[in-house]
Tab-separated table of C-alpha atoms in Angstrom:
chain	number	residue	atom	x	y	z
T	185	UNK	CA	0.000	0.000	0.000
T	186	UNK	CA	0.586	3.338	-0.390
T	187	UNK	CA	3.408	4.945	2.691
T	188	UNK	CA	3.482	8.276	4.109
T	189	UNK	CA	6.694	9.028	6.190
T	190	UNK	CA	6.760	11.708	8.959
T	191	UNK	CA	10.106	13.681	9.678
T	192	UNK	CA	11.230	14.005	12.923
T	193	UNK	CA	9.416	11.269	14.612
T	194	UNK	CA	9.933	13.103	17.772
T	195	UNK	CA	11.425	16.634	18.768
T	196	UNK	CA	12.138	18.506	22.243
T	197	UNK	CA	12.436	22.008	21.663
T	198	UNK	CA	13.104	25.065	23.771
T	199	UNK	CA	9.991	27.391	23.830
T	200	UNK	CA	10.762	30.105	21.581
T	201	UNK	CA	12.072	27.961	19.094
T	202	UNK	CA	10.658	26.979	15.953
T	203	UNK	CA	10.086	23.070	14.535
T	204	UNK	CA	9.954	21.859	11.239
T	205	UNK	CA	7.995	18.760	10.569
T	206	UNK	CA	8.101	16.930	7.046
T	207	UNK	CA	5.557	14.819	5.120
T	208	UNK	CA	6.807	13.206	2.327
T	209	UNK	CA	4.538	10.915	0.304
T	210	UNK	CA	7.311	8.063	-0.452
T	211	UNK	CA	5.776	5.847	-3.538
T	212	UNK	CA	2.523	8.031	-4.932
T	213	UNK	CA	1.867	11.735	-5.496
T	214	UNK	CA	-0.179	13.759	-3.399
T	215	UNK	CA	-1.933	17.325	-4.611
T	216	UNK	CA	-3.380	17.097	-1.115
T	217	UNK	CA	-1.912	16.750	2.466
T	218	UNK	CA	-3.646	17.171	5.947
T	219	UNK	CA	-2.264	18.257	9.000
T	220	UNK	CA	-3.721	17.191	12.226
T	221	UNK	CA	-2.892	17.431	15.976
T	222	UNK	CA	-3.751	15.127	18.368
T	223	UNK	CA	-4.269	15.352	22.244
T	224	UNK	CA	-3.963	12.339	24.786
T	225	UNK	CA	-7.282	10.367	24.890
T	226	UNK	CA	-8.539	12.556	22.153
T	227	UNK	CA	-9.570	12.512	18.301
T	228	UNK	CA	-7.736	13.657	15.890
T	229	UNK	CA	-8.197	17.628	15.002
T	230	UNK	CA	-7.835	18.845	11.785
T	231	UNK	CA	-5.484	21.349	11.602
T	232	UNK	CA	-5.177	22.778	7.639
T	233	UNK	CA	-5.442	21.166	4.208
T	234	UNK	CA	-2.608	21.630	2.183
T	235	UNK	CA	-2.117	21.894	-1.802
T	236	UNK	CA	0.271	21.896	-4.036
T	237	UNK	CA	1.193	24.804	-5.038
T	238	UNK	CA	-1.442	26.996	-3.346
T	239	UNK	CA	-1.887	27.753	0.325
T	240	UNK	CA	-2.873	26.235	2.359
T	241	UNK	CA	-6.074	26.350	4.065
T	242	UNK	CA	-6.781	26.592	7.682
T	243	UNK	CA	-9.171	25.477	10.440
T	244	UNK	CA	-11.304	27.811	12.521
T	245	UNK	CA	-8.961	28.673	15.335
T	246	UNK	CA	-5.566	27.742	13.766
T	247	UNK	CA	-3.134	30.413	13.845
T	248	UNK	CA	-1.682	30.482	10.105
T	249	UNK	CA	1.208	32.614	11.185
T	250	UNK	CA	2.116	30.181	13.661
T	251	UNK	CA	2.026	27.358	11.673
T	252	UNK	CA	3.314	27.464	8.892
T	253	UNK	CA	2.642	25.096	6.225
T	254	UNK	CA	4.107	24.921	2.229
T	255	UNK	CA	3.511	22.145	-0.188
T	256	UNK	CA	6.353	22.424	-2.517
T	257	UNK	CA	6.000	19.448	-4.533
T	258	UNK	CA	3.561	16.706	-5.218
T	259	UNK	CA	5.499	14.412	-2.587
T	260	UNK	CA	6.316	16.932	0.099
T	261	UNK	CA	4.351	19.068	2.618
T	262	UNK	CA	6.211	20.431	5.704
T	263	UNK	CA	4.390	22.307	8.515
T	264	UNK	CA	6.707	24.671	10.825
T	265	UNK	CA	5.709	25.639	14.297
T	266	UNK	CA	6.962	29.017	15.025
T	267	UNK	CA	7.806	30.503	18.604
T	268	UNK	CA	6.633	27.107	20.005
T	269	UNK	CA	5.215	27.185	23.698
T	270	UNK	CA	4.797	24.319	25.746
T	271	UNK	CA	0.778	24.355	25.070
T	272	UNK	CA	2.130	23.676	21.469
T	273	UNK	CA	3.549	20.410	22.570
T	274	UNK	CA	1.018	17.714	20.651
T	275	UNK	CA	1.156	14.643	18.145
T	276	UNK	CA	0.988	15.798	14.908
T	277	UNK	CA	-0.198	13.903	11.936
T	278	UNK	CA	-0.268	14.789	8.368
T	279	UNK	CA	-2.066	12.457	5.885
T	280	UNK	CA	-1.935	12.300	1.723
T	281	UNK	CA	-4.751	11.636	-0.709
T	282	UNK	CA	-3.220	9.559	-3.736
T	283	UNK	CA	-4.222	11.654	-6.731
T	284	UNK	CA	-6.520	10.138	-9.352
T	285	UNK	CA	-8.658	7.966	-6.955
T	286	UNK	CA	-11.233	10.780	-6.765
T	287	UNK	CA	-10.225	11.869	-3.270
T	288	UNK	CA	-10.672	8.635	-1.775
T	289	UNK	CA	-7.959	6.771	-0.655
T	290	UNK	CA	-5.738	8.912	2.144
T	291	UNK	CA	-3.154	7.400	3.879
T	292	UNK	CA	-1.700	8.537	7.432
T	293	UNK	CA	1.728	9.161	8.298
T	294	UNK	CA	3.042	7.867	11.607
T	295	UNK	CA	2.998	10.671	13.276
T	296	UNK	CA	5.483	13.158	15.180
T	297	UNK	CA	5.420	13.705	18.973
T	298	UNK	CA	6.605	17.780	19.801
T	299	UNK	CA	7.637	18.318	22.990
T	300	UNK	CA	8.376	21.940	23.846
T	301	UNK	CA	10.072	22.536	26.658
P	233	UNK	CA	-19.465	17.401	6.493
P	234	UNK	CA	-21.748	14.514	7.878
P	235	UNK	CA	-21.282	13.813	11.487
P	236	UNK	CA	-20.805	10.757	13.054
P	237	UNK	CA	-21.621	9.266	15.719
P	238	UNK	CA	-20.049	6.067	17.308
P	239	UNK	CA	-19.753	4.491	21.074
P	240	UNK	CA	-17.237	5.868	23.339
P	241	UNK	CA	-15.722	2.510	23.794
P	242	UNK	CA	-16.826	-1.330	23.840
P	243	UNK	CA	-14.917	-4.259	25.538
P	244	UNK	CA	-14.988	-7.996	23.935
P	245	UNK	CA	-13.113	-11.068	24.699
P	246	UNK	CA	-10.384	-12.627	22.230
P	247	UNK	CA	-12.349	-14.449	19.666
P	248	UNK	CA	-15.770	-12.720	19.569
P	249	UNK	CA	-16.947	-11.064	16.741
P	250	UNK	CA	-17.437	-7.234	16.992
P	251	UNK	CA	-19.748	-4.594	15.420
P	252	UNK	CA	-19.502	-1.206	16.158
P	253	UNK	CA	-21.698	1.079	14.416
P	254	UNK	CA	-21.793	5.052	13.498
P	255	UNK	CA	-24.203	6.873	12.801
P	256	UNK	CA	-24.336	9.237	9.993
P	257	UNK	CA	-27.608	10.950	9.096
P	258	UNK	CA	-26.288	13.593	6.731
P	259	UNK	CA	-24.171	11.596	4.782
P	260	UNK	CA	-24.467	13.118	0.930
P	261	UNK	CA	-24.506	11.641	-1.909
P	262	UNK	CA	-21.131	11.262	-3.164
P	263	UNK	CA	-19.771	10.477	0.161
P	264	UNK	CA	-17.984	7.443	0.714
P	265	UNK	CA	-17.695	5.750	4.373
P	266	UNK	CA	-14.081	4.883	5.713
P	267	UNK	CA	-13.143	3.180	9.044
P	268	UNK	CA	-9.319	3.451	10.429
P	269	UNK	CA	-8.003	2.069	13.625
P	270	UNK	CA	-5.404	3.917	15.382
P	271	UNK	CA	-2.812	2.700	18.319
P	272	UNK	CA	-1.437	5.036	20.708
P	273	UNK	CA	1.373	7.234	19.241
P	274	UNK	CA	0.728	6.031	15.751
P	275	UNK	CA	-1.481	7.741	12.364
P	276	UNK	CA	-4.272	6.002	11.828
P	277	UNK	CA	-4.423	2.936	9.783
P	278	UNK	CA	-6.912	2.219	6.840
P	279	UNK	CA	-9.016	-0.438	7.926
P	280	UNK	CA	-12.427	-0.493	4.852
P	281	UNK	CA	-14.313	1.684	3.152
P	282	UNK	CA	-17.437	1.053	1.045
P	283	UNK	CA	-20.479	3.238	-0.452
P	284	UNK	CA	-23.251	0.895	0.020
P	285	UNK	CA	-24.409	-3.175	0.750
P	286	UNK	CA	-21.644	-4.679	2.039
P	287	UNK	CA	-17.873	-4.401	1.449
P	288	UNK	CA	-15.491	-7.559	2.845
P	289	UNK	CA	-11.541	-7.379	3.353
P	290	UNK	CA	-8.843	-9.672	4.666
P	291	UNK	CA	-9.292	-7.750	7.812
P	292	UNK	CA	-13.150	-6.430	8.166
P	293	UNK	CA	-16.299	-6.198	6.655
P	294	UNK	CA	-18.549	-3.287	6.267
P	295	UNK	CA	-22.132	-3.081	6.282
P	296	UNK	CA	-24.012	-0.333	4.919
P	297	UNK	CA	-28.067	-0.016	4.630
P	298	UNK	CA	-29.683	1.005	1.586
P	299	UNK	CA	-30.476	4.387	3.370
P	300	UNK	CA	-26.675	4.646	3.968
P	301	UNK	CA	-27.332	6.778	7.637
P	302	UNK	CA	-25.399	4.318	9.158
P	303	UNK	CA	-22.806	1.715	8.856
P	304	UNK	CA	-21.323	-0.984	10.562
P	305	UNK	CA	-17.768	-2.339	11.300
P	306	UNK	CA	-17.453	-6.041	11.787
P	307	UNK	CA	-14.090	-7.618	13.166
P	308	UNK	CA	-14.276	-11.242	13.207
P	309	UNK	CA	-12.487	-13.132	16.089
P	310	UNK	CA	-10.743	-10.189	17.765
P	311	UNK	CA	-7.543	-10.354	19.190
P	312	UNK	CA	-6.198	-8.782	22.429
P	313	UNK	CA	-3.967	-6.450	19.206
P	314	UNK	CA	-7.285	-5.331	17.880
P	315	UNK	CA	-7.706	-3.130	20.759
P	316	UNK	CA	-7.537	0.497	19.315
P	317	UNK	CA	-9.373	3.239	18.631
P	318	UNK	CA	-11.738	3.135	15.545
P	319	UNK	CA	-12.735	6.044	13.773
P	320	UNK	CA	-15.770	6.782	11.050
P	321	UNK	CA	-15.070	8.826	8.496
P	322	UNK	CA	-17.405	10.243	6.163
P	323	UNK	CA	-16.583	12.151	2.807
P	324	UNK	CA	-16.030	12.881	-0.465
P	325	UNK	CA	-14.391	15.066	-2.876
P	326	UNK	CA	-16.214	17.623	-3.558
P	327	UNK	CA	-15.066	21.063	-6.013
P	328	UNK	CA	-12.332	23.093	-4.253
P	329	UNK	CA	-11.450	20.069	-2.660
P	330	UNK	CA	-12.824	17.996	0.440
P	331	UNK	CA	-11.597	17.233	3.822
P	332	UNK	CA	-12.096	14.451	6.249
P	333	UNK	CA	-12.932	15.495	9.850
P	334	UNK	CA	-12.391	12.752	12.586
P	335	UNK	CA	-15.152	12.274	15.258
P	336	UNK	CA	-14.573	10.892	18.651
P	337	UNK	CA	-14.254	7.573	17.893
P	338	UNK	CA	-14.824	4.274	19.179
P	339	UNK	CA	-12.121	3.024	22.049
P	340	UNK	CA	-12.046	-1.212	21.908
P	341	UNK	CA	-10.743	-3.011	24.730
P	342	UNK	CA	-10.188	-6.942	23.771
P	343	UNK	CA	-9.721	-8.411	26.902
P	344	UNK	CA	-8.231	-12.183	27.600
């Protein structure tokens, strides 16, 4: 099937700092990526959608300035936390929809735990 | 977006089958219904997804009434690994693009 890779897997960071996280559809391209973040004991909340070659576009109550989010290329999407705070620490997960399915088929990368110290 | 609506959680023993159903009363048209199962500190895994009647995998089957408001995940002889959290998805490309939003989802304890 179809693999999505996260980059780091898992990050401590010094509030104030900023964190770059990478999504990289490895064997299919992807107009499309998700970002989500993801409590303890909770569901998944949906964060932006990203597109190549557009902006991306946010959810109600997402800073866009904080998080930063470019889709470069049809394989890669990378979301940047900037100034993280500990209240930023979170699992985040980004996802890809394989193009020419009709939207269908999305496949989740294995996530990356931030820790922000 | 159609809502869903599953059970906070279920338990089961090893080797029972399990159903666990979600509601969706405003699912449209051209949506499609997709179940993933998620471990702690992992993305969520692609379990089935079907449009209507019944769909079957290696892993699950799906069943979905002709009215499509609802659907239901079967696991056959769970295991004590099948205990995750399941989530029911509902959507569909639409123009502009789509977007899936997660509900709470289902929490399965398979106990020995």
């Amino acid at each position: 099937g179809a693999v999505v890779s996260q980059h780091p897997s898992r990050v401590i960071c010094k509030s104030g700092t900023s964190v770059k996280i990478e999504c990289r559809s490895l064997d299919f391209q992807a107009t499309t990526m998700f970002w989500y973040r993801q409590f303890p004991k909770q569901s998944l909340m949906l964060m932006a959608t990203s597109n190549e070659g557009s902006k991306a576009t946010y959810e109600q109550g997402v800073e866009k300035d904080k998080f930063l989010i470019n889709h470069a290329s049809l394989t890669l999407s990378t979301l940047t936390v900037t100034s993280a705070h500990p209240e930023d620490s979170s699992f985040y997960i980004c996802s890809a929809v394989l193009d020419g399915q009709g939207g269908y088929e999305q496949y989740f990368g294995p996530g990356t735990r931030l820790t922000v110290t | 977006l159609a809502k869903t609506t599953q059970p906070i959680s279920m338990d089961s023993y090893e080797g029972q089958e399990v159903n666990i159903t979600c509601s969706h009363n405003n699912i449209a048209t051209n949506d499609y219904i997709t179940w993933y199962q998620q471990f702690p500190s992992q993305g969520p895994r692609f379990i089935i997804q079907g449009y209507k009647t019944k769909v079957t995998n290696e892993v699950a089957s799906l069943f979905i009434p002709a009215d499509r408001k609802s659907s239901t995940l079967s696991l056959p002889r769970v295991s004590l690994s099948d205990t995750a959290v399941y989530y029911c998805l509902v959507g569909a490309q639409n123009t502009g693009g789509f977007k899936t939003i997660f509900g709470a989802g289902t929490r399965l304890f398979v106990k020995a």
